[in-house]
XYZ file of C-alpha atoms in Angstrom:
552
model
C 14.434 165.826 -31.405
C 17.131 165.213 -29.031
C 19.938 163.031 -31.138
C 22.163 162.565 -28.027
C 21.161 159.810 -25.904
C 21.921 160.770 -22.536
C 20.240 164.479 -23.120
C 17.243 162.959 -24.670
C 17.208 160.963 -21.351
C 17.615 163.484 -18.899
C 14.975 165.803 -20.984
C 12.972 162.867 -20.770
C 13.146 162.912 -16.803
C 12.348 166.438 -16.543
C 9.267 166.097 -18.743
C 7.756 164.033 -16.501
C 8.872 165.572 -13.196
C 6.965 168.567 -14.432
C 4.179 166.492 -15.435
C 4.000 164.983 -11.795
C 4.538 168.495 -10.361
C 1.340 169.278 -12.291
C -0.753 166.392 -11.415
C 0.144 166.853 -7.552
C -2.202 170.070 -8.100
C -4.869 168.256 -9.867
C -8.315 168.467 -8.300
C -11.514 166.321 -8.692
C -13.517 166.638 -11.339
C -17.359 165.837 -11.088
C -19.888 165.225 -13.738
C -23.232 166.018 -13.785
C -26.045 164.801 -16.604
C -28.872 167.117 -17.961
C -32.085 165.621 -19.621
C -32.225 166.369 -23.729
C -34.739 166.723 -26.233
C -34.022 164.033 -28.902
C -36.475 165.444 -31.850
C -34.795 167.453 -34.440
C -35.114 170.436 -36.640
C -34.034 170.285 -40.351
C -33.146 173.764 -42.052
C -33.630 173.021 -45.797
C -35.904 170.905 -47.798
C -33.435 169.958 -50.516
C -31.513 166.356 -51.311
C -29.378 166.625 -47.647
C -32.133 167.570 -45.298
C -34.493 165.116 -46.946
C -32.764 162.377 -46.473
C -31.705 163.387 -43.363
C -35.317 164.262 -42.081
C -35.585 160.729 -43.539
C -33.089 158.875 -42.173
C -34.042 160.678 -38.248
C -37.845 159.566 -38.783
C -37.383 156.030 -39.134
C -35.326 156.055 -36.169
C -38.397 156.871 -34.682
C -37.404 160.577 -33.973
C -39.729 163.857 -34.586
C -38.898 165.879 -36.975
C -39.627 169.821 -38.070
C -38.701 170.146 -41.522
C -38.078 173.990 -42.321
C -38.056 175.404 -46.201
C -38.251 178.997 -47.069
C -39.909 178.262 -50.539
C -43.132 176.886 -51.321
C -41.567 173.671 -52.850
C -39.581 171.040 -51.986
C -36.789 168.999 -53.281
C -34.563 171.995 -53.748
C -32.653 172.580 -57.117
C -32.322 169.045 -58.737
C -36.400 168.810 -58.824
C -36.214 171.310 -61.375
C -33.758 169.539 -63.295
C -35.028 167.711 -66.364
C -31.886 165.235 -66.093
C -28.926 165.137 -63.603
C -25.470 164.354 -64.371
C -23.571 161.759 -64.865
C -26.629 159.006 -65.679
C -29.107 160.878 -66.972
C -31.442 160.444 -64.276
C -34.507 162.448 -64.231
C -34.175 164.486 -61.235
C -37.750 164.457 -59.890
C -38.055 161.101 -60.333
C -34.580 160.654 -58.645
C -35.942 162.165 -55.436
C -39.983 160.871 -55.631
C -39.042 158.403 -53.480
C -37.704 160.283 -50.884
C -40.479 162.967 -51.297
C -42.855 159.953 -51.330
C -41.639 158.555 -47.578
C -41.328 162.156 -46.534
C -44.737 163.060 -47.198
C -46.845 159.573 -46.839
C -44.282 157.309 -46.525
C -44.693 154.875 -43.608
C -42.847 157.354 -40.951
C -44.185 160.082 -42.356
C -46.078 161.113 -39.466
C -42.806 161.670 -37.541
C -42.246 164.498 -39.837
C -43.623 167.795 -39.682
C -43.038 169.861 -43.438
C -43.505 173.926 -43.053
C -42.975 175.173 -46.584
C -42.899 178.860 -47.199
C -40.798 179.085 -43.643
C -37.717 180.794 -41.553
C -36.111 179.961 -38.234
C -35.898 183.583 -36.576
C -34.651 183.293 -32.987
C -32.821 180.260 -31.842
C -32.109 179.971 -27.859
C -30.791 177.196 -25.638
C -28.377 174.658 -26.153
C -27.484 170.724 -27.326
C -30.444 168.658 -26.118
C -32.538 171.465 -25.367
C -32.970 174.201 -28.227
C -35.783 176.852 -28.587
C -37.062 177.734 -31.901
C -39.180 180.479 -33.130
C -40.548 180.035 -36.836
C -41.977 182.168 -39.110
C -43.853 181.010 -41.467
C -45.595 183.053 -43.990
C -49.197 182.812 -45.713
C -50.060 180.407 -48.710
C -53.739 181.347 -48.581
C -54.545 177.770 -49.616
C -55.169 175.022 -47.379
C -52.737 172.335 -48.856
C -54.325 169.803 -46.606
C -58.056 170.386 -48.524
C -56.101 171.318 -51.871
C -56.937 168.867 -54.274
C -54.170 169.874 -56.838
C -56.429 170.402 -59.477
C -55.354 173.966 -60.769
C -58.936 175.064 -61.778
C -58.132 178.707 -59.587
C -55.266 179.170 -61.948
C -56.295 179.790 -65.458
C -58.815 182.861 -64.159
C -55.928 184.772 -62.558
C -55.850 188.091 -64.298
C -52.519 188.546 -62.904
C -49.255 187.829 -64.206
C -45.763 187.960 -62.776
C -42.316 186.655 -63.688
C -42.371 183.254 -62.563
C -38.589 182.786 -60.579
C -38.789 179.059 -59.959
C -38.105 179.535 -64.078
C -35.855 182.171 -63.304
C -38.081 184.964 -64.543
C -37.790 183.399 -68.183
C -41.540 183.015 -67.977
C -45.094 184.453 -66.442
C -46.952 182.917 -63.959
C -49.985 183.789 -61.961
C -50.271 185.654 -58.836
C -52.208 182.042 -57.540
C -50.452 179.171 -59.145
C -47.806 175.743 -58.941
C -44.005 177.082 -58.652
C -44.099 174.471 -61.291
C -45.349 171.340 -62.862
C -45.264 168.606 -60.396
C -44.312 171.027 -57.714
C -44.611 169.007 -53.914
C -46.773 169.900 -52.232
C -49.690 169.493 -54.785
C -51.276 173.239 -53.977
C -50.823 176.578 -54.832
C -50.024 179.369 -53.189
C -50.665 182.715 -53.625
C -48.531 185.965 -53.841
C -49.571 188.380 -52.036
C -47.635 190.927 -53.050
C -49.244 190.045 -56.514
C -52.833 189.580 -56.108
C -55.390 192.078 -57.060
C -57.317 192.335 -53.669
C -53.457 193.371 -51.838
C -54.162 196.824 -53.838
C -57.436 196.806 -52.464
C -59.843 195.403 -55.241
C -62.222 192.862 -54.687
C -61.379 189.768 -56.882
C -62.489 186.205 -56.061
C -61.927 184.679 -59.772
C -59.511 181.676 -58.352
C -62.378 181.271 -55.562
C -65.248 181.203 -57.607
C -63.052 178.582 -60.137
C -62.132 176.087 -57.160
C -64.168 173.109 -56.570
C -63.451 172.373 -53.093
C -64.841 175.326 -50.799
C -63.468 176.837 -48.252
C -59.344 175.476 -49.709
C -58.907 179.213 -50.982
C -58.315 181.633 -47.482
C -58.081 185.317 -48.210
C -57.723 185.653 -44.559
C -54.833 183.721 -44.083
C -51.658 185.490 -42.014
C -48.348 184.839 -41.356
C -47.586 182.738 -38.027
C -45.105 182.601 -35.817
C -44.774 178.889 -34.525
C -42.708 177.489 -31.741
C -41.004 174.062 -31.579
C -38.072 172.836 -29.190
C -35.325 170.166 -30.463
C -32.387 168.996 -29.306
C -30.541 168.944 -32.487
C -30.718 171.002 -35.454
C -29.162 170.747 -38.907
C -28.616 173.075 -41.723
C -29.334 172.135 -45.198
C -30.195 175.484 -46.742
C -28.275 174.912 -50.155
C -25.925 177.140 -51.852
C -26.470 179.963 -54.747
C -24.838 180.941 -58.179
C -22.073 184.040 -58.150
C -23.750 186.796 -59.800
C -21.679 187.185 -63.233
C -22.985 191.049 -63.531
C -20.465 191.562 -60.730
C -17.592 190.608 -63.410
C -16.985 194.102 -65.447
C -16.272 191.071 -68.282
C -20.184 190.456 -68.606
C -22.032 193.902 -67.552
C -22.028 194.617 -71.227
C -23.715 191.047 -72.074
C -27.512 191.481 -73.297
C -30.364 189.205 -73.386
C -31.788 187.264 -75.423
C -28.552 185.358 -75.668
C -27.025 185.526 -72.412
C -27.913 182.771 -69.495
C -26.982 181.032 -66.887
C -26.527 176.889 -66.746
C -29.358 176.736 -63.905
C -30.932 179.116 -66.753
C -30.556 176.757 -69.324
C -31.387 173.847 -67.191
C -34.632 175.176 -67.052
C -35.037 175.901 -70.462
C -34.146 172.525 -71.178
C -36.899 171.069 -68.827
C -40.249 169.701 -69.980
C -42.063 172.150 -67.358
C -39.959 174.855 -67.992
C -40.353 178.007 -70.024
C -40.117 176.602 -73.412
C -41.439 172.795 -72.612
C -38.014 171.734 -73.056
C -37.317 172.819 -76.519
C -33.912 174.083 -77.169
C -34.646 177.956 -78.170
C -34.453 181.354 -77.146
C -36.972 181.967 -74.390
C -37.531 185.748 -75.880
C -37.716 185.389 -79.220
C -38.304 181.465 -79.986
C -35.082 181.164 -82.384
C -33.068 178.073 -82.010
C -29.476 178.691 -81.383
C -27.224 177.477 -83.877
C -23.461 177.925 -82.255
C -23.544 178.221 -78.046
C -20.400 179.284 -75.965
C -20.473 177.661 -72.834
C -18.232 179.544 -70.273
C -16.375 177.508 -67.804
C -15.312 178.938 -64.421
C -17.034 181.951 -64.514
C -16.378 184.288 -61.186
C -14.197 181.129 -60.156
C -10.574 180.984 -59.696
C -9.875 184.231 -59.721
C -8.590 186.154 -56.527
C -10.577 189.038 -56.951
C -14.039 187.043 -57.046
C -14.482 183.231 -56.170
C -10.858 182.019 -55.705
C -12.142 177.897 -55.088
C -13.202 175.754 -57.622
C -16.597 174.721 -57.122
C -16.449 171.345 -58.765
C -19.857 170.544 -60.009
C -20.079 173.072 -62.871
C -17.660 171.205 -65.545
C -20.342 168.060 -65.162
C -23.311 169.979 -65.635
C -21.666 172.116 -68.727
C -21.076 169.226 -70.419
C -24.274 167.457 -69.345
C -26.374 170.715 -70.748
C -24.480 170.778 -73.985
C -24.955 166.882 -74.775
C -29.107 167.114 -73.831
C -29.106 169.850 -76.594
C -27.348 168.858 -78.787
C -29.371 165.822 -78.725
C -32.231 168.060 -79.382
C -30.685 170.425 -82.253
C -28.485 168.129 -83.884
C -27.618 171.328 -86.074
C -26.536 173.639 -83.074
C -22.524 173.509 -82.525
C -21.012 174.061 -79.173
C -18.175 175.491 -77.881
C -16.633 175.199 -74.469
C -14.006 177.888 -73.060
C -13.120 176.177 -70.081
C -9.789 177.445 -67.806
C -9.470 174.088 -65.848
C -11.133 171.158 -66.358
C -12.488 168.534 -63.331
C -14.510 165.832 -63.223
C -13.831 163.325 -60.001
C -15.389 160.150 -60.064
C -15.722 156.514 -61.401
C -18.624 157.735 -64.061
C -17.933 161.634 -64.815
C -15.621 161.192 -67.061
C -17.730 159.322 -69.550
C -19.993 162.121 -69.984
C -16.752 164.240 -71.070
C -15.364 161.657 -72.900
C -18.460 161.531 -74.890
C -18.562 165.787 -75.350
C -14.978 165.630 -76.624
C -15.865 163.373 -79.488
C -18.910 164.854 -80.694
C -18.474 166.478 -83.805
C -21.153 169.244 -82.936
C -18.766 170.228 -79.402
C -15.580 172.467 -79.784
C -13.561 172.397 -76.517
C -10.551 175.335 -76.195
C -8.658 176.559 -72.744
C -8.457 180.243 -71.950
C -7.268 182.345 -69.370
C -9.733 185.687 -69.378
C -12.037 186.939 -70.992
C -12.115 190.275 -71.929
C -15.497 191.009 -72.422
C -19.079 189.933 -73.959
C -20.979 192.137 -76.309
C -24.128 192.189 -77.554
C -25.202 192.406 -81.241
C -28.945 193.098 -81.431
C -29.428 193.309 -85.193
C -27.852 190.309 -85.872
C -29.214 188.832 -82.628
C -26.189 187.100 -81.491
C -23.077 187.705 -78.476
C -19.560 188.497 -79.762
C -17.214 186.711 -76.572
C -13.344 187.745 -76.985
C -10.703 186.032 -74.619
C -7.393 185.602 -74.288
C -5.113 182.142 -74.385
C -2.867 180.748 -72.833
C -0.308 181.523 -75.263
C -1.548 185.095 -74.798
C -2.921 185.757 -78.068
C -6.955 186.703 -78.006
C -9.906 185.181 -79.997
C -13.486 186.282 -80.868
C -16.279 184.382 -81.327
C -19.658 184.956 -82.634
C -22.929 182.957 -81.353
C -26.462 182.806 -80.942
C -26.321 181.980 -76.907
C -23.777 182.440 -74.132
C -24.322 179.572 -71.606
C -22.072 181.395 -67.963
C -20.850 178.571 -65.404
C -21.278 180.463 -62.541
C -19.043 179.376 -58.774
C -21.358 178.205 -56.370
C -21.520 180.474 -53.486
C -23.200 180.668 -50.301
C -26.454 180.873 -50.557
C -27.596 185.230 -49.471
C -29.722 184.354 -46.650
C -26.664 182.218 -44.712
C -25.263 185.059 -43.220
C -28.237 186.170 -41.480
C -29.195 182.089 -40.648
C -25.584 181.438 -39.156
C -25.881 185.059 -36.887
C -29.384 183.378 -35.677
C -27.563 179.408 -34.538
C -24.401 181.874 -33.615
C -22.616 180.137 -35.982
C -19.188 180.757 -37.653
C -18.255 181.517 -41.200
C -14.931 180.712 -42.811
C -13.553 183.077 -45.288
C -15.648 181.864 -48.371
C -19.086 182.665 -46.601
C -20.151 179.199 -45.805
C -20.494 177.348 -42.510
C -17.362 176.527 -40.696
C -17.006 172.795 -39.967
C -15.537 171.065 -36.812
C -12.959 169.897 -38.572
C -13.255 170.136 -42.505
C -11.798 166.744 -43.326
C -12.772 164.365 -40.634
C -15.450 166.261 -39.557
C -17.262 168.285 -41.816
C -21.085 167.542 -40.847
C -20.692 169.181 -37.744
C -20.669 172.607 -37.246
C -18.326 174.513 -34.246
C -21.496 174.632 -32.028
C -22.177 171.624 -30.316
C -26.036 170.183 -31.349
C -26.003 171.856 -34.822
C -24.809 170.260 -37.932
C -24.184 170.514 -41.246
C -25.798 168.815 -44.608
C -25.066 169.699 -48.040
C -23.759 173.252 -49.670
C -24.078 175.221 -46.739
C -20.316 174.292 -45.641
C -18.862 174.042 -49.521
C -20.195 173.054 -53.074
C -21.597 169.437 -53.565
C -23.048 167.692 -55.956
C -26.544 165.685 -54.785
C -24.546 162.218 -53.866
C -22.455 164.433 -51.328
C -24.995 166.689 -50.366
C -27.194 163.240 -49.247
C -24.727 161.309 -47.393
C -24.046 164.638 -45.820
C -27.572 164.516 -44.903
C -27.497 160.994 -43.433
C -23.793 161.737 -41.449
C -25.729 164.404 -40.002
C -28.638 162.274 -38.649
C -26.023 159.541 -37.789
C -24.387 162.196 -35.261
C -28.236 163.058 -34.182
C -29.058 159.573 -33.494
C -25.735 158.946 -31.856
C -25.674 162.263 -29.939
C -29.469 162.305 -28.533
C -30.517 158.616 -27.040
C -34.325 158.844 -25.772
C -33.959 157.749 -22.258
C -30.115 158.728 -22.121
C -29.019 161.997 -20.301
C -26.474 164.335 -21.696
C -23.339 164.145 -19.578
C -21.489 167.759 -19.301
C -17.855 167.470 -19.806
C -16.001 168.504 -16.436
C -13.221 170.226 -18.188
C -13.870 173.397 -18.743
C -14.360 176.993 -18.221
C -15.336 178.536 -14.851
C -16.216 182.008 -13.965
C -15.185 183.911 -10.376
C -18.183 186.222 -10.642
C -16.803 188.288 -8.170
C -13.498 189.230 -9.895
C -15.367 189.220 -13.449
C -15.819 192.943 -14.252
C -17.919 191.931 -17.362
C -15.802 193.332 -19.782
C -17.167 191.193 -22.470
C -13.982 189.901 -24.030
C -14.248 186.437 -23.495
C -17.934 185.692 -25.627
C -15.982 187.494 -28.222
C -13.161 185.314 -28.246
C -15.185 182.397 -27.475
C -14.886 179.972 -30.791
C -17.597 177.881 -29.483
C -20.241 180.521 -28.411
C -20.130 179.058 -25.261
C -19.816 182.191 -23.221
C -22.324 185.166 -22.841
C -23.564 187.672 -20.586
C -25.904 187.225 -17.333
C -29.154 189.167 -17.519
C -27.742 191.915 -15.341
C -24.381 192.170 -17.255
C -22.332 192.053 -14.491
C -20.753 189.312 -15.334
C -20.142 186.223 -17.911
C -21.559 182.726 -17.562
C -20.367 179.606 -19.093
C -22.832 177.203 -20.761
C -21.029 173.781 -19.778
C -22.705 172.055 -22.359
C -21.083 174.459 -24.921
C -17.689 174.692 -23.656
C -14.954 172.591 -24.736
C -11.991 173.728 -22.364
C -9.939 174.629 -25.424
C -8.499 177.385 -22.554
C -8.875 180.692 -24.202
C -11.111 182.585 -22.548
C -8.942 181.905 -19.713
C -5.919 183.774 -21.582
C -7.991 186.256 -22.637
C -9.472 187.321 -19.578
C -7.862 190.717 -18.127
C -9.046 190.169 -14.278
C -8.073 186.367 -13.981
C -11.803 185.348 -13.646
C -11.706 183.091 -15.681
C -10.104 179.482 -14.522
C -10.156 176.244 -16.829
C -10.767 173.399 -14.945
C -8.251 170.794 -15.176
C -5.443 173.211 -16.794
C -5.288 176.089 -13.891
C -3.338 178.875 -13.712
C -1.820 176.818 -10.489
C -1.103 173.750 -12.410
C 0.687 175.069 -15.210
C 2.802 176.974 -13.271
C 3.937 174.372 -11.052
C 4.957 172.689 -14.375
C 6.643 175.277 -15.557
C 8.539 175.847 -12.064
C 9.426 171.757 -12.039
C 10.571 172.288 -15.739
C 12.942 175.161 -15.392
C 14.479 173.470 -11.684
């Protein structure tokens, strides 16, 4: 700020003799238009990529819906209730599952469970995708869903959709109601991978041919010219805290454990007890914050664990009125016009205990007496033990331990937490920093499902808006240009490149720009140690004549 008026004036004069000096050097600028793909591919299979698969279908758009399990409707389905209503997770998403699946667009989706993008090439409008998708040796079209191959199964292995707290089959359901209504098999598992000849789950099922031994993994091709990444999040693994690495089961869980032993399908048909030894707890500590805010581990807050803490400890103690609770919490959140009823209820319950601490130094088990002994310190400093039955950890959501190797595939970037960088992580936080591919859900930060679905619809809004069947994709003129003949293909600029826009010709002589990529942002061009580069609309030329009319 220039206070003096006649300064600010003649600053004001040579700002905009510099600017003319500039613009005398300006040259024309031409547009050109590719044509674009406008189907889609959806990376995830959970509340975001639903609704976004959704939401793109009734446009009228194709969709590929990709999901590396053999389920879908991600976490929540396997959620007996969700926080802060109540609501009864599967039922919450049937009828998104329902349009998804046979709904009346449902033909403009395409659903490959058991499934991973492995190669991605090309650009907005006009991206090539190799999938692999592995075996389910059961035809889920001819599957009738009526688990006669199941019971036979001399096989049994921890079942992880329950979070290894019970056995399933090597054929079976991940879990009660599971979508799609088939099987699959393990192959890993199954009797005839070690060489013997067993057809039990064959001989059981009433529909021949719905069983295929022969069955192999495939490796399918679709194009798009927009994809979007719902893959989820996962929990921060407390054994990595020296706190818990003396903790022991039974006793010890996690809340997705206990939201699982809490569900009707789940290990213990949603009785409130010890999956190992069938006791019912009669004190729980619930552990707030576990792994998060702390420098060393998970520095954020996640936001979503408080809810579901207090959500798990009010379902049981609904079921074991004699059970008392006790929740060690370090900060407390709940955002929202309805989350704080579900605390406010917690808080006076005479069965929940609610107390702030700072650390804890350690949980031990106690196998004779079967319970945990958790000491932890205060605020005021002083340190407190408590006995109990069952150790409930609120673990930070992380990124989920595939992401890495998914962003390296769509060349995407990472911020410093491990998830997806966004475009802009306030006003722009569906799209990702590669033009075509966007971002639903947990993949870019923690969410709870009503974020995590209107992610999923912002996403498809940008599809929609982005991709216009009949429309061509206009390249922006400003930009980066390469002088091939002064490049000496040094590779510095795709490094530098936040927009992956750059990379190497097929001889590696020298770099080429994809315009469609590129967003002029200029610094390749200050990068470059030859001058090859030139950014259209801010040359070398240009600037300089500004800076010479400037300095006059």
């Amino acid at each position: 700020v220039t206070p003096d008026a006649a300064a600010a004036a003649a600053k004001a004069l040579r700002l905009i003799e510099a600017g003319i000096a500039r613009v005398r050097r300006h040259e024309a600028l031409t547009t050109r238009e590719v044509d674009a793909n406008t189907d889609a591919l959806v990376i995830g299979a959970g509340p975001a990529g639903l609704k976004c698969a959704q939401t793109l279908a009734e446009a009228g758009r194709h969709v590929v819906v990709v999901e590396k399990t053999p389920v879908m409707g991600g976490l929540p389905v396997r959620y007996e209730e969700l926080f802060p209503n109540m609501e009864c997770g599967p039922c919450l998403l049937e009828p998104v599952l329902a349009e998804v699946m046979h709904g009346r667009y449902a033909e403009n989706i395409e659903l490959l469970t058991m499934a991973e993008v492995c190669e991605v090439t090309g650009y907005h409008g006009n991206f090539n995708i190799k999938i692999r998708q592995r075996a389910r040796f059961v035809d889920a079209d001819a599957c009738i869903g009526c688990a006669e191959c199941i019971p036979p199964c001399p096989v049994s292995i921890p079942n992880e959709f329950d979070c290894a707290l019970s056995q399933r089959r090597a054929i079976s359901f991940p879990f009660a109601g599971a979508l799609p209504n088939a099987p699959f098999i393990e192959e890993g598992a199954c009797l005839r991978a070690r060489g013997e000849d067993c057809s039990l789950c064959v001989q059981a099922c009433p529909v021949p041919g719905t069983i295929l031994f022969d069955d192999r993994e495939r490796l399918l091709q679709r194009k798009a010219g927009a994809i979007v990444v719902a893959t989820g999040a996962a929990l921060y693994d407390a054994a990595r805290l020296p706190e818990f690495r003396d903790a022991r089961r039974p006793g010890v869980y996690t809340y997705l454990e206990l939201e699982r032993i809490l569900a009707s399908n789940g290990p213990t048909n949603g009785e409130f007890r010890l999956p190992e030894d069938g006791r019912t707890p009669q004190s729980v500590a619930i552990v707030h914050c576990v792994g998060s805010l702390d420098a060393e581990h998970v520095p954020y807050c996640s936001g979503v664990c408080c809810g579901a803490a207090f959500k798990l400890s009010h379902l049981a103690a609904s079921r074991s009125p004699g059970t008392h609770f006790h929740h060690l919490y370090k900060e407390l959140v709940l955002p929202g016009k309805e989350e704080f009823a579900v605390y406010d209820k917690a808080r006076r319950n005479p069965q929940i205990h609610m107390e702030r601490y700072v650390s804890i130094a350690g949980v031990v088990a106690d196998p004779a007496a079967g319970s945990q002994r958790i000491r932890y310190f205060k605020p005021d400093g002083s340190a407190e033990c408590l006995t109990v039955d069952m150790v409930v950890l609120c673990t930070a959501v992380v990124p989920a331990g595939d992401l890495a190797d998914l962003a390296g595939t769509l060349d995407l970037a990472l911020d410093r937490f491990g998830f997806v960088e966004e475009y802009q992580g306030r006003t722009d936080s569906s799209r990702s920093k590669l033009q075509g591919v966007y971002l639903a859900g947990t993949c870019q930060a923690p969410a709870d499902i009503q974020r995590a679905s209107n992610q999923g619809m912002a996403a498809a809004g940008y599809v929609l808006a982005g991709l216009v069947p009949g429309r061509r994709l206009e390249v922006n003129p400003v930009g980066a240009r390469v002088d091939a003949a002064r490049c000496s293909g040094c590779r510095i600029c795709p490094a530098v490149c936040p927009y992956r826009a750059i990379a190497m010709a097929a001889d590696g002589a020298a770099a080429e720009v994809n315009e469609l990529l590129c967003h002029g942002c200029g610094t390749c061009v200050a990068a470059c140690p030859a001058g090859a580069m030139r950014g259209a609309h801010f040359t070398g030329e240009q600037i300089l004549a500004e800076l010479e009319a400037l300095l006059q």
